[in-house]
Short mmCIF file of C-alpha atoms and ligand atoms in Angstrom, two decimals:
data_model
loop_
_atom_site.label_atom_id
_atom_site.label_comp_id
_atom_site.label_asym_id
_atom_site.label_seq_id
_atom_site.Cartn_x
_atom_site.Cartn_y
_atom_site.Cartn_z
CA UNK A 1 -0.01 0.00 0.02
CA UNK A 2 1.42 3.42 -0.94
CA UNK A 3 2.29 5.96 1.64
CA UNK A 4 -0.30 8.68 2.14
CA UNK A 5 -0.33 12.16 3.63
CA UNK A 6 -3.59 11.97 5.41
CA UNK A 7 -6.87 10.40 4.95
CA UNK A 8 -6.07 6.74 4.46
CA UNK A 9 -7.00 6.37 8.06
CA UNK A 10 -7.50 2.88 9.42
CA UNK A 11 -10.63 3.76 11.33
CA UNK A 12 -12.55 5.99 8.93
CA UNK A 13 -12.56 7.00 5.30
CA UNK A 14 -12.55 10.68 4.38
CA UNK A 15 -15.89 12.07 3.35
CA UNK A 16 -16.13 13.84 -0.04
CA UNK A 17 -16.50 17.18 1.71
CA UNK A 18 -13.44 16.60 3.85
CA UNK A 19 -11.43 15.62 0.78
CA UNK A 20 -12.57 18.65 -1.22
CA UNK A 21 -11.90 20.98 1.72
CA UNK A 22 -8.50 19.56 2.13
CA UNK A 23 -7.52 19.66 -1.52
CA UNK A 24 -9.14 22.84 -2.84
CA UNK A 25 -7.03 25.28 -0.77
CA UNK A 26 -3.88 23.67 -2.20
CA UNK A 27 -4.91 24.33 -5.78
CA UNK A 28 -4.12 27.74 -7.41
CA UNK A 29 -5.73 29.13 -10.47
CA UNK A 30 -3.47 28.96 -13.55
CA UNK A 31 -1.78 32.24 -14.00
CA UNK A 32 -1.14 32.27 -17.75
CA UNK A 33 -3.78 33.99 -19.86
CA UNK A 34 -4.83 34.05 -23.52
CA UNK A 35 -6.30 37.01 -25.33
CA UNK A 36 -9.01 35.65 -27.53
CA UNK A 37 -11.43 37.10 -30.18
CA UNK A 38 -14.96 37.26 -28.87
CA UNK A 39 -16.22 34.32 -30.86
CA UNK A 40 -13.56 32.10 -29.20
CA UNK A 41 -14.50 33.31 -25.74
CA UNK A 42 -17.57 31.26 -24.99
CA UNK A 43 -17.05 29.02 -21.99
CA UNK A 44 -13.66 30.51 -21.27
CA UNK A 45 -12.95 32.08 -17.90
CA UNK A 46 -12.25 35.82 -17.58
CA UNK A 47 -8.82 36.59 -16.24
CA UNK A 48 -9.65 40.22 -15.47
CA UNK A 49 -12.70 42.28 -14.54
CA UNK A 50 -14.43 43.82 -17.46
CA UNK A 51 -15.18 47.48 -16.79
CA UNK A 52 -17.57 49.53 -18.99
CA UNK A 53 -15.87 52.11 -21.17
CA UNK A 54 -18.97 53.45 -22.63
CA UNK A 55 -22.52 54.36 -21.62
CA UNK A 56 -25.05 52.13 -23.27
CA UNK A 57 -27.08 53.20 -24.93
CA UNK A 58 -24.72 56.03 -25.93
CA UNK A 59 -27.59 58.56 -26.37
CA UNK A 60 -31.28 58.95 -25.69
CA UNK A 61 -33.14 56.91 -28.35
CA UNK A 62 -36.50 55.76 -29.25
CA UNK A 63 -37.96 52.52 -27.89
CA UNK A 64 -40.61 52.43 -30.53
CA UNK A 65 -41.43 53.17 -34.16
CA UNK A 66 -43.51 56.32 -34.00
CA UNK A 67 -43.24 60.11 -33.92
CA UNK A 68 -41.12 62.26 -31.65
CA UNK A 69 -42.97 65.33 -30.53
CA UNK A 70 -43.37 68.02 -27.86
CA UNK A 71 -45.87 66.94 -25.22
CA UNK A 72 -46.92 70.53 -24.60
CA UNK A 73 -48.38 70.57 -28.13
CA UNK A 74 -51.02 67.95 -27.35
CA UNK A 75 -54.50 68.97 -26.39
CA UNK A 76 -56.32 66.92 -23.70
CA UNK A 77 -59.75 67.82 -25.11
CA UNK A 78 -59.55 67.84 -28.96
CA UNK A 79 -57.51 65.91 -31.51
CA UNK A 80 -54.14 67.53 -32.30
CA UNK A 81 -52.69 67.70 -35.78
CA UNK A 82 -48.99 68.12 -36.16
CA UNK A 83 -46.99 68.44 -39.44
CA UNK A 84 -44.28 65.81 -39.84
CA UNK A 85 -41.13 67.69 -40.82
CA UNK A 86 -38.55 64.94 -41.24
CA UNK A 87 -37.30 61.66 -40.01
CA UNK A 88 -34.85 60.26 -37.52
CA UNK A 89 -33.79 56.78 -38.42
CA UNK A 90 -31.62 54.21 -36.54
CA UNK A 91 -28.05 55.13 -37.65
CA UNK A 92 -29.22 58.36 -39.32
CA UNK A 93 -29.89 61.07 -36.75
CA UNK A 94 -32.18 64.02 -37.49
CA UNK A 95 -29.84 66.86 -38.15
CA UNK A 96 -31.67 69.92 -36.81
CA UNK A 97 -33.84 71.04 -33.94
CA UNK A 98 -37.53 69.90 -34.05
CA UNK A 99 -39.59 73.01 -33.53
CA UNK A 100 -42.67 73.12 -31.17
CA UNK A 101 -45.82 72.40 -33.15
CA UNK A 102 -44.11 69.85 -35.33
CA UNK A 103 -43.22 66.12 -35.12
CA UNK A 104 -40.64 63.89 -36.80
CA UNK A 105 -40.97 60.23 -37.86
CA UNK A 106 -38.65 58.15 -35.62
CA UNK A 107 -37.65 54.46 -35.69
CA UNK A 108 -36.65 52.19 -32.88
CA UNK A 109 -33.04 52.86 -31.83
CA UNK A 110 -32.84 56.23 -33.56
CA UNK A 111 -31.42 59.13 -31.52
CA UNK A 112 -34.09 61.44 -30.11
CA UNK A 113 -33.69 64.71 -31.93
CA UNK A 114 -33.11 67.96 -30.11
CA UNK A 115 -36.44 69.35 -28.94
CA UNK A 116 -39.01 66.51 -28.41
CA UNK A 117 -39.67 65.02 -24.96
CA UNK A 118 -41.71 61.99 -25.91
CA UNK A 119 -42.34 59.42 -28.61
CA UNK A 120 -45.80 58.37 -29.60
CA UNK A 121 -46.24 54.92 -31.04
CA UNK A 122 -47.32 54.96 -34.64
CA UNK A 123 -50.31 52.73 -33.77
CA UNK A 124 -51.67 55.51 -31.57
CA UNK A 125 -51.68 58.16 -34.41
CA UNK A 126 -53.86 58.77 -37.41
CA UNK A 127 -51.34 59.25 -40.19
CA UNK A 128 -52.04 61.64 -43.13
CA UNK A 129 -51.29 60.95 -46.73
CA UNK A 130 -47.59 60.64 -47.40
CA UNK A 131 -47.05 61.05 -43.69
CA UNK A 132 -47.47 64.77 -44.10
CA UNK A 133 -49.12 65.06 -40.72
CA UNK A 134 -50.24 62.98 -37.75
CA UNK A 135 -53.33 63.32 -35.65
CA UNK A 136 -53.43 62.32 -31.98
CA UNK A 137 -56.77 61.72 -30.16
CA UNK A 138 -57.13 63.37 -26.75
CA UNK A 139 -57.32 59.92 -25.01
CA UNK A 140 -53.93 59.00 -26.48
CA UNK A 141 -52.51 62.40 -25.65
CA UNK A 142 -53.74 62.06 -21.99
CA UNK A 143 -51.77 58.72 -21.68
CA UNK A 144 -48.49 60.05 -22.95
CA UNK A 145 -45.95 61.00 -20.17
CA UNK A 146 -42.70 62.98 -20.41
CA UNK A 147 -39.94 60.68 -21.62
CA UNK A 148 -42.40 58.07 -22.82
CA UNK A 149 -40.87 55.52 -25.20
CA UNK A 150 -37.45 57.08 -24.78
CA UNK A 151 -34.50 54.99 -23.67
CA UNK A 152 -32.13 57.17 -21.77
CA UNK A 153 -28.39 57.42 -22.37
CA UNK A 154 -26.59 55.02 -19.91
CA UNK A 155 -29.92 53.40 -18.88
CA UNK A 156 -28.40 49.96 -19.40
CA UNK A 157 -24.69 50.51 -18.68
CA UNK A 158 -22.78 53.43 -17.28
CA UNK A 159 -19.19 54.00 -18.17
CA UNK A 160 -16.96 52.87 -15.28
CA UNK A 161 -19.34 50.18 -13.89
CA UNK A 162 -18.21 46.57 -13.36
CA UNK A 163 -19.75 44.59 -16.18
CA UNK A 164 -18.26 41.08 -15.64
CA UNK A 165 -16.27 39.85 -12.72
CA UNK A 166 -12.96 38.06 -13.00
CA UNK A 167 -13.57 34.32 -12.88
CA UNK A 168 -16.79 34.52 -14.91
CA UNK A 169 -17.24 31.61 -17.23
CA UNK A 170 -18.38 33.40 -20.30
CA UNK A 171 -21.91 32.72 -21.43
CA UNK A 172 -23.25 33.97 -24.76
CA UNK A 173 -24.92 36.98 -23.17
CA UNK A 174 -21.61 37.93 -21.37
CA UNK A 175 -19.71 37.87 -24.62
CA UNK A 176 -22.47 39.98 -26.19
CA UNK A 177 -22.14 42.53 -23.38
CA UNK A 178 -18.38 42.91 -24.12
CA UNK A 179 -19.21 43.18 -27.83
CA UNK A 180 -21.71 45.90 -27.03
CA UNK A 181 -18.82 47.77 -25.46
CA UNK A 182 -16.77 47.66 -28.60
CA UNK A 183 -14.29 45.12 -27.16
CA UNK A 184 -12.89 42.85 -29.79
CA UNK A 185 -10.97 40.50 -27.58
CA UNK A 186 -11.12 39.28 -23.95
CA UNK A 187 -8.31 38.14 -21.68
CA UNK A 188 -9.10 34.69 -20.41
CA UNK A 189 -7.33 32.10 -18.28
CA UNK A 190 -5.39 29.45 -20.20
CA UNK A 191 -7.20 26.21 -20.53
CA UNK A 192 -5.96 23.55 -18.04
CA UNK A 193 -3.93 20.92 -19.94
CA UNK A 194 -5.36 17.61 -18.89
CA UNK A 195 -4.07 14.15 -19.94
CA UNK A 196 -6.40 11.19 -19.82
CA UNK A 197 -5.34 7.52 -19.77
CA UNK A 198 -7.15 4.31 -19.24
CA UNK A 199 -5.48 1.20 -17.81
CA UNK A 200 -6.31 -2.48 -18.06
CA UNK A 201 -5.13 -5.51 -19.95
CA UNK A 202 -8.71 -6.26 -20.92
CA UNK A 203 -9.24 -2.99 -22.68
CA UNK A 204 -9.30 -2.55 -26.49
CA UNK A 205 -10.01 0.41 -28.70
CA UNK A 206 -13.40 0.57 -30.41
CA UNK A 207 -12.96 -0.63 -33.95
CA UNK A 208 -10.34 -3.35 -33.05
CA UNK A 209 -11.15 -7.07 -33.04
CA UNK A 210 -12.00 -8.15 -29.49
CA UNK A 211 -10.18 -11.24 -28.08
CA UNK A 212 -11.96 -13.48 -25.65
CA UNK A 213 -12.14 -11.88 -22.16
CA UNK A 214 -11.56 -8.41 -23.56
CA UNK A 215 -13.93 -5.46 -23.53
CA UNK A 216 -14.02 -2.18 -25.39
CA UNK A 217 -12.55 0.85 -23.60
CA UNK A 218 -15.19 3.45 -22.76
CA UNK A 219 -13.99 5.58 -19.81
CA UNK A 220 -11.90 7.94 -22.04
CA UNK A 221 -14.99 8.65 -23.99
CA UNK A 222 -16.76 9.76 -20.84
CA UNK A 223 -13.82 11.69 -19.41
CA UNK A 224 -12.69 13.49 -22.56
CA UNK A 225 -16.29 14.57 -23.23
CA UNK A 226 -16.65 15.91 -19.69
CA UNK A 227 -13.31 17.68 -19.86
CA UNK A 228 -13.96 19.27 -23.18
CA UNK A 229 -17.28 20.57 -21.94
CA UNK A 230 -15.56 22.02 -18.98
CA UNK A 231 -13.16 23.86 -21.28
CA UNK A 232 -9.93 21.85 -20.72
CA UNK A 233 -7.28 21.21 -23.35
CA UNK A 234 -7.22 17.42 -23.40
CA UNK A 235 -4.42 14.98 -24.42
CA UNK A 236 -5.62 11.50 -25.04
CA UNK A 237 -2.90 9.04 -23.88
CA UNK A 238 -4.98 5.95 -24.89
CA UNK A 239 -4.84 2.67 -23.08
CA UNK A 240 -2.06 1.35 -20.91
CA UNK A 241 -1.49 -2.29 -20.14
CA UNK A 242 -1.42 -3.38 -16.50
CA UNK A 243 2.34 -3.41 -16.14
CA UNK A 244 4.80 -1.04 -14.56
CA UNK A 245 6.94 -0.80 -17.66
CA UNK A 246 4.11 0.90 -19.56
CA UNK A 247 2.43 2.79 -16.70
CA UNK A 248 5.46 4.32 -15.05
CA UNK A 249 7.08 6.22 -18.00
CA UNK A 250 3.68 7.16 -19.39
CA UNK A 251 2.61 8.85 -16.13
CA UNK A 252 5.97 10.44 -15.64
CA UNK A 253 5.93 12.03 -19.11
CA UNK A 254 2.33 13.03 -18.98
CA UNK A 255 2.83 14.70 -15.53
CA UNK A 256 5.70 16.72 -16.85
CA UNK A 257 3.54 18.31 -19.61
CA UNK A 258 0.17 18.74 -18.03
CA UNK A 259 -1.58 20.45 -15.26
CA UNK A 260 -3.73 17.45 -14.45
CA UNK A 261 -3.50 13.77 -15.17
CA UNK A 262 -6.67 11.69 -14.95
CA UNK A 263 -6.25 7.91 -14.95
CA UNK A 264 -9.04 5.33 -14.85
CA UNK A 265 -8.66 1.80 -13.41
CA UNK A 266 -5.97 0.26 -11.37
CA UNK A 267 -6.60 1.96 -8.06
CA UNK A 268 -8.52 -0.63 -6.13
CA UNK A 269 -7.12 -3.58 -4.26
CA UNK A 270 -6.76 -6.12 -7.06
CA UNK A 271 -3.32 -7.49 -7.88
CA UNK A 272 -3.08 -5.53 -11.13
CA UNK A 273 -3.95 -2.28 -9.53
CA UNK A 274 -0.62 -0.61 -9.81
CA UNK A 275 -1.59 2.92 -10.77
CA UNK A 276 -1.55 4.15 -7.27
CA UNK A 277 1.79 2.52 -6.55
CA UNK A 278 3.26 4.30 -9.56
CA UNK A 279 1.83 7.65 -8.44
CA UNK A 280 3.33 7.14 -5.01
CA UNK A 281 6.57 6.26 -6.55
CA UNK A 282 6.78 9.25 -8.90
CA UNK A 283 5.20 11.74 -6.54
CA UNK A 284 2.99 11.33 -3.55
CA UNK A 285 -0.54 10.38 -2.73
CA UNK A 286 -2.56 12.69 -0.68
CA UNK A 287 -5.41 10.25 -0.17
CA UNK A 288 -6.65 7.00 -1.43
CA UNK A 289 -10.31 5.98 -0.92
CA UNK A 290 -13.26 8.17 0.03
CA UNK A 291 -16.44 7.39 1.80
CA UNK A 292 -18.44 7.49 -1.38
CA UNK A 293 -20.46 5.02 -3.48
CA UNK A 294 -19.66 4.35 -6.25
CA UNK A 295 -16.06 5.35 -6.60
CA UNK A 296 -14.59 4.48 -3.22
CA UNK A 297 -11.07 3.70 -4.46
CA UNK A 298 -10.52 7.21 -5.88
CA UNK A 299 -6.99 8.40 -5.45
CA UNK A 300 -5.53 11.93 -5.34
CA UNK A 301 -1.94 12.89 -5.44
CA UNK A 302 0.71 14.90 -7.23
CA UNK A 303 3.64 14.17 -9.52
CA UNK A 304 5.73 17.41 -9.20
CA UNK A 305 3.27 20.13 -10.01
CA UNK A 306 0.76 17.98 -11.81
CA UNK A 307 -2.44 17.02 -10.02
CA UNK A 308 -3.04 13.31 -10.41
CA UNK A 309 -6.50 11.88 -10.02
CA UNK A 310 -6.72 8.09 -10.11
CA UNK A 311 -10.31 7.34 -10.82
CA UNK A 312 -11.75 3.82 -10.41
CA UNK A 313 -12.25 1.77 -13.56
CA UNK A 314 -15.92 1.07 -13.30
CA UNK A 315 -17.68 3.20 -15.94
CA UNK A 316 -20.29 4.62 -13.45
CA UNK A 317 -17.60 5.30 -10.83
CA UNK A 318 -15.59 7.18 -13.42
CA UNK A 319 -18.35 9.60 -14.18
CA UNK A 320 -19.55 10.05 -10.69
CA UNK A 321 -16.11 10.63 -9.21
CA UNK A 322 -15.30 13.04 -12.01
CA UNK A 323 -18.41 15.06 -11.43
CA UNK A 324 -18.23 15.04 -7.60
CA UNK A 325 -14.49 15.25 -7.05
CA UNK A 326 -12.49 16.10 -10.17
CA UNK A 327 -14.80 18.83 -11.45
CA UNK A 328 -14.58 21.22 -8.51
CA UNK A 329 -10.74 20.87 -8.51
CA UNK A 330 -10.57 21.61 -12.19
CA UNK A 331 -12.96 24.58 -11.85
CA UNK A 332 -10.58 26.02 -9.22
CA UNK A 333 -7.62 25.52 -11.52
CA UNK A 334 -9.60 27.29 -14.29
CA UNK A 335 -10.33 30.28 -12.07
CA UNK A 336 -14.04 29.51 -11.46
CA UNK A 337 -15.10 29.41 -7.87
CA UNK A 338 -16.73 26.06 -7.52
CA UNK A 339 -20.12 26.40 -5.98
CA UNK A 340 -22.03 23.48 -4.66
CA UNK A 341 -24.45 22.29 -7.39
CA UNK A 342 -28.12 22.87 -6.53
CA UNK A 343 -29.78 19.77 -5.06
CA UNK A 344 -33.51 19.76 -5.52
CA UNK A 345 -35.73 18.30 -2.83
CA UNK A 346 -38.01 15.74 -4.54
CA UNK A 347 -40.19 12.86 -3.44
CA UNK A 348 -38.80 9.35 -3.62
CA UNK A 349 -40.95 6.75 -5.34
CA UNK A 350 -38.74 3.98 -4.17
CA UNK A 351 -37.58 2.12 -0.97
CA UNK A 352 -34.12 1.10 -0.10
CA UNK A 353 -32.15 0.16 2.97
CA UNK A 354 -28.47 0.74 3.26
CA UNK A 355 -25.50 0.76 5.66
CA UNK A 356 -24.74 4.38 6.67
CA UNK A 357 -21.22 5.67 6.14
CA UNK A 358 -20.75 6.59 2.55
CA UNK A 359 -22.29 9.35 0.42
CA UNK A 360 -24.09 7.58 -2.39
CA UNK A 361 -25.42 8.64 -5.82
CA UNK A 362 -28.13 6.70 -7.57
CA UNK A 363 -28.95 7.08 -11.17
CA UNK A 364 -32.39 8.71 -11.46
CA UNK A 365 -35.04 10.30 -13.61
CA UNK A 366 -37.35 13.05 -12.63
CA UNK A 367 -41.07 12.75 -13.20
CA UNK A 368 -43.75 15.28 -12.65
CA UNK A 369 -46.69 13.68 -10.97
CA UNK A 370 -49.93 15.69 -10.99
CA UNK A 371 -50.88 16.91 -7.42
CA UNK A 372 -47.63 15.47 -5.98
CA UNK A 373 -44.99 17.57 -7.62
CA UNK A 374 -41.70 16.20 -8.57
CA UNK A 375 -40.90 12.55 -7.99
CA UNK A 376 -37.70 10.63 -8.75
CA UNK A 377 -37.41 7.04 -9.84
CA UNK A 378 -34.23 4.91 -9.86
CA UNK A 379 -32.70 2.75 -12.49
CA UNK A 380 -33.60 -0.79 -11.58
CA UNK A 381 -30.07 -2.07 -10.87
CA UNK A 382 -27.33 -0.18 -9.12
CA UNK A 383 -24.22 -1.82 -10.61
CA UNK A 384 -21.31 0.55 -11.03
CA UNK A 385 -20.48 -1.24 -14.26
CA UNK A 386 -23.81 -0.51 -15.96
CA UNK A 387 -22.92 2.31 -18.32
CA UNK A 388 -26.34 2.19 -19.97
CA UNK A 389 -27.88 3.28 -16.59
CA UNK A 390 -26.01 6.63 -16.96
CA UNK A 391 -27.54 7.04 -20.46
CA UNK A 392 -30.98 6.33 -19.01
CA UNK A 393 -30.49 8.79 -16.07
CA UNK A 394 -31.09 12.48 -16.22
CA UNK A 395 -29.44 13.07 -12.84
CA UNK A 396 -28.38 11.55 -9.60
CA UNK A 397 -30.13 11.13 -6.29
CA UNK A 398 -27.72 11.92 -3.47
CA UNK A 399 -27.92 10.11 -0.22
CA UNK A 400 -25.90 11.66 2.65
CA UNK A 401 -23.43 9.59 4.64
CA UNK A 402 -25.81 9.08 7.60
CA UNK A 403 -28.79 7.88 5.46
CA UNK A 404 -29.91 4.43 6.59
CA UNK A 405 -32.64 4.02 4.01
CA UNK A 406 -35.46 5.63 2.03
CA UNK A 407 -39.19 4.88 2.03
CA UNK A 408 -41.57 5.97 -0.68
CA UNK A 409 -42.74 9.50 -0.04
CA UNK A 410 -39.52 10.58 1.67
CA UNK A 411 -37.82 13.76 0.50
CA UNK A 412 -34.54 12.97 -1.21
CA UNK A 413 -32.13 15.29 -3.03
CA UNK A 414 -31.80 15.17 -6.79
CA UNK A 415 -28.92 16.58 -8.76
CA UNK A 416 -29.79 17.06 -12.40
CA UNK A 417 -26.89 16.38 -14.71
CA UNK A 418 -27.43 19.89 -16.16
CA UNK A 419 -26.31 21.31 -12.69
CA UNK A 420 -23.05 19.45 -13.23
CA UNK A 421 -22.44 20.85 -16.79
CA UNK A 422 -23.70 17.57 -18.50
CA UNK A 423 -26.75 18.09 -20.63
P1 AMP B 1 -10.38 -1.54 -12.11
O1 AMP B 1 -10.67 -0.31 -11.39
O2 AMP B 1 -9.18 -1.41 -13.04
O3 AMP B 1 -10.26 -2.72 -11.20
O4 AMP B 1 -11.59 -1.85 -13.08
C1 AMP B 1 -12.84 -2.13 -12.53
C2 AMP B 1 -13.86 -2.55 -13.60
O5 AMP B 1 -13.99 -1.54 -14.62
C3 AMP B 1 -13.37 -3.79 -14.38
O6 AMP B 1 -14.52 -4.51 -14.70
C4 AMP B 1 -12.80 -3.20 -15.62
O7 AMP B 1 -12.86 -4.09 -16.69
C5 AMP B 1 -13.70 -2.01 -15.89
N1 AMP B 1 -12.99 -0.99 -16.61
C6 AMP B 1 -11.83 -0.43 -16.18
N2 AMP B 1 -11.36 0.50 -17.01
C7 AMP B 1 -12.32 0.56 -18.01
C8 AMP B 1 -12.42 1.31 -19.17
N3 AMP B 1 -11.49 2.32 -19.48
N4 AMP B 1 -13.54 1.22 -19.93
C9 AMP B 1 -14.40 0.30 -19.61
N5 AMP B 1 -14.41 -0.50 -18.54
C10 AMP B 1 -13.28 -0.36 -17.71
MG1 MG B 2 -8.02 -2.75 -14.12
#
């Protein structure tokens, strides 16, 4: 058994929260940054605050297609007729001053010309031939207030205000906000370089002929997809056989060139489980095993500056341990403050008994039951090898360490995959 810093206590396994709380403070956000064009900025993490340089909108402008006029011209008792003396179009401001007693045609987004103090919607006017005049009924006039249908300069954004905080993972609307400020590029944190490798003598690449006793490798397909969605730069190291001669140099080289190394398989107590021995030999192991189900043998350590996560080989364990343990660590590295995913209280439609001690995740689907609200149902079997159950599931039910069982009608906590960046 490899030497460990903490955690591999004889009496009690570390809980997930203890492991995350122990490891997160030791991880610093990557310091290198990239300056990227806006269309490449989606999903990237801002390295600096974005401060507004401009007021938005840059000037008072019309919120409607209609006519800009002086409110004082409108009669509350009889219809008012005003000559239309010109037009203010979006991108083509009205050049002069609009005199009292006149109106100008205005379109949405056009600057309010000098003079008028309101815009009346075109639907509320009777419009003369060739738009030579408009007539406004007293009821419409009575409803019109000063500033009506005018969007004021700086109403949305004022120059100098904080628009986007450092550490924001850029969503489409965030990128659009920067575009609206005339910014052509954004400074983002470099993508974490993550290497992924699977281990096992039984594993073959899809497409290859399968010898007896072998299976096709699938964990890299889960992990690489999850990593790409998170915004990591992934190196695929393929499959390693269960022998020191292939595992040791591969991990050493990968660790030298990456921020994170993710392995799957070879961390439990089987005779061929040499991944954790190799990690211990090349670097050190901070912990091995957590009080979780599935995924108990998960291993965390470092080889020089590279974080090494040894995930168990079972396909369900791989995904669950990635989402619950690897994801927050990667987010921290990327500069995003990992917040606990929202767990929704829902009603269980199932019964189970269990031995308290480990935090457990069960593959689940949400269903809306009339009059009862949201209910969850579980996949019929709970094997950590059943990859198809993860495809059936829309999320996970989380049972806390002290849970001894569930009876139908109990409230349980449901974590939709979408909360974990998988949808
Ligand atoms: P291990 O953690 O290496 O003991 O593997 C546990 C189980 O997961 C075994 O049944 C392995 O065959 C299976 N397994 C390990 N790695 C993979 C993989 N990359 N793809 C599919 N199944 C795997
Ligand atoms: Mg194995």
